[in-house]
Amino acid sequence: MQLANRVMGLTPSSTLAINAKAKELRSKGMDVVGLGAGEPDFNTPDHIIDAAIQAMKNGQTKYTAASGIPELKEAIIEKFAKDNGLHYHSNQIMVALGAKHALYNFFQVVCDPGDEVIIPAPYWVSYPEQVKLAEAIPVYLEGKEENQYKITPEQLESAITSKTKALIINSPSNPTGTIYSRDELIAIAEICKRHDILIVSDEIYEKLIYDGIEHVSIASLSEDAFKRTLVINGVSKPYAMTGWRIGYAAGDATIIKAMTNLASHSTSNPVTFAQYGALEALVGPQSELVEMRNVFEKRRNKVLELLEEIPSIKPIKPLGAFYIFVDVTKSIQEKKFANADDWANALLEEAKVAVVPGSGFGAPNFIRLSYATSLEQLTEAVKRIKEFVMS
């Protein structure tokens, strides 16, 4: 059977693939430590679960508007005003089946064949694939070590062409955990204004920031930045609600309407009772979110300390999210592997530790490990990694 051209070059998610392989080995009785998961290891807080159950008991099991229930959209509006100094109207908000769905719809409604979308690398694995599915062209800009793996204004300026439609900013970043400062974002916003290109600001890890670092939404920096930025966020990461599939987008009303229209013909509405759970997440107690963030910070500190004792690898200190991106170039060379994919496969086969190779993130000599698991498991995993590297 001949498949459509648009999916012929589509690559599966490397993060999901490594999780599947780890589960397969566990099913065979092997003691595998999985550090590939892009989700908190905590369960969703009880008050959120209870709200969704009560919604179902109250009959909230039918269709809703494609853009989401009014109560949730209002809570999102209040969240943006309180946390980010951003002021939206209801017609500028869309609730989606996860932040990934919101991103997909955005590229589908703004990109024409041949348009270019600038993607800083290392990048989240789905950005390039979603751009390509919209028949647009990913343009990669490599963040350098000397700039904490973030792009510079000079790099951005040099990459813009007459075909450039949008720039993606992911801060805090998956996979590096790096964060763009206010001054860096001001410079980037000014370039986007000068060349009249859209900005996609993926802020899904906004609540998971450490060391007292400030989160700045690029949309908050000026009236122009507000108008040209689509902000993407959701409840998956901060509230341990990955399986609930509720994300949201905020931005220009024309774009939001087009995204909503697309959803109405593809997914209808986000799951009704999950929307009521997300509503409770945003307006209910935030204490468990804070507790989870604090646990992640403690784990980060411990894992970094252990990784820094291992020769031939170089971890990047993350300021947000729950990943550590590790440069394994020297170890690859010492072990005579071709790249981090081979290195990670050998680590899984020999040491029974699952990490995500960096090729899917645009960094073939890196690995990503998640510290969204217990400190006991993390300590054991790093012990095995050390033995593997030094063997």
XYZ file of N, CA and C in Angstrom, residues 88 91-93 226-227 229-231 249-256:
51
model
N -5.665 38.166 28.001
C -6.340 37.617 26.829
C -7.849 37.660 27.006
N -11.838 34.578 23.117
C -11.622 34.189 21.716
C -10.149 34.085 21.349
N -9.259 34.323 22.332
C -7.820 34.179 22.118
C -7.269 32.936 22.809
N -8.163 32.081 23.300
C -7.776 30.881 24.043
C -8.363 29.651 23.366
N 3.411 40.539 22.093
C 2.142 39.941 22.490
C 1.312 39.565 21.263
N 1.270 40.434 20.283
C 0.430 40.212 19.106
C 0.962 39.097 18.214
N 2.956 36.477 19.130
C 3.344 35.241 19.836
C 2.139 34.371 20.123
N 2.283 33.093 19.837
C 1.334 32.087 20.307
C 1.994 31.376 21.477
N 1.383 31.470 22.664
C 1.923 30.829 23.860
C 1.277 29.453 24.015
N -3.556 26.933 24.139
C -2.829 27.929 23.358
C -3.497 29.278 23.544
N -2.686 30.331 23.504
C -3.199 31.691 23.625
C -2.493 32.578 22.610
N -3.268 33.400 21.917
C -2.650 34.289 20.942
C -3.673 34.986 20.074
N -3.232 35.371 18.900
C -4.061 36.110 17.956
C -5.394 35.398 17.723
N -6.492 36.145 17.798
C -7.828 35.547 17.702
C -8.063 34.865 16.357
N -7.500 35.407 15.283
C -7.680 34.797 13.964
C -7.013 33.429 13.897
N -5.795 33.340 14.444
C -5.092 32.062 14.468
C -5.817 31.069 15.366
N -6.242 31.517 16.538
C -6.953 30.634 17.467
C -8.249 30.117 16.838
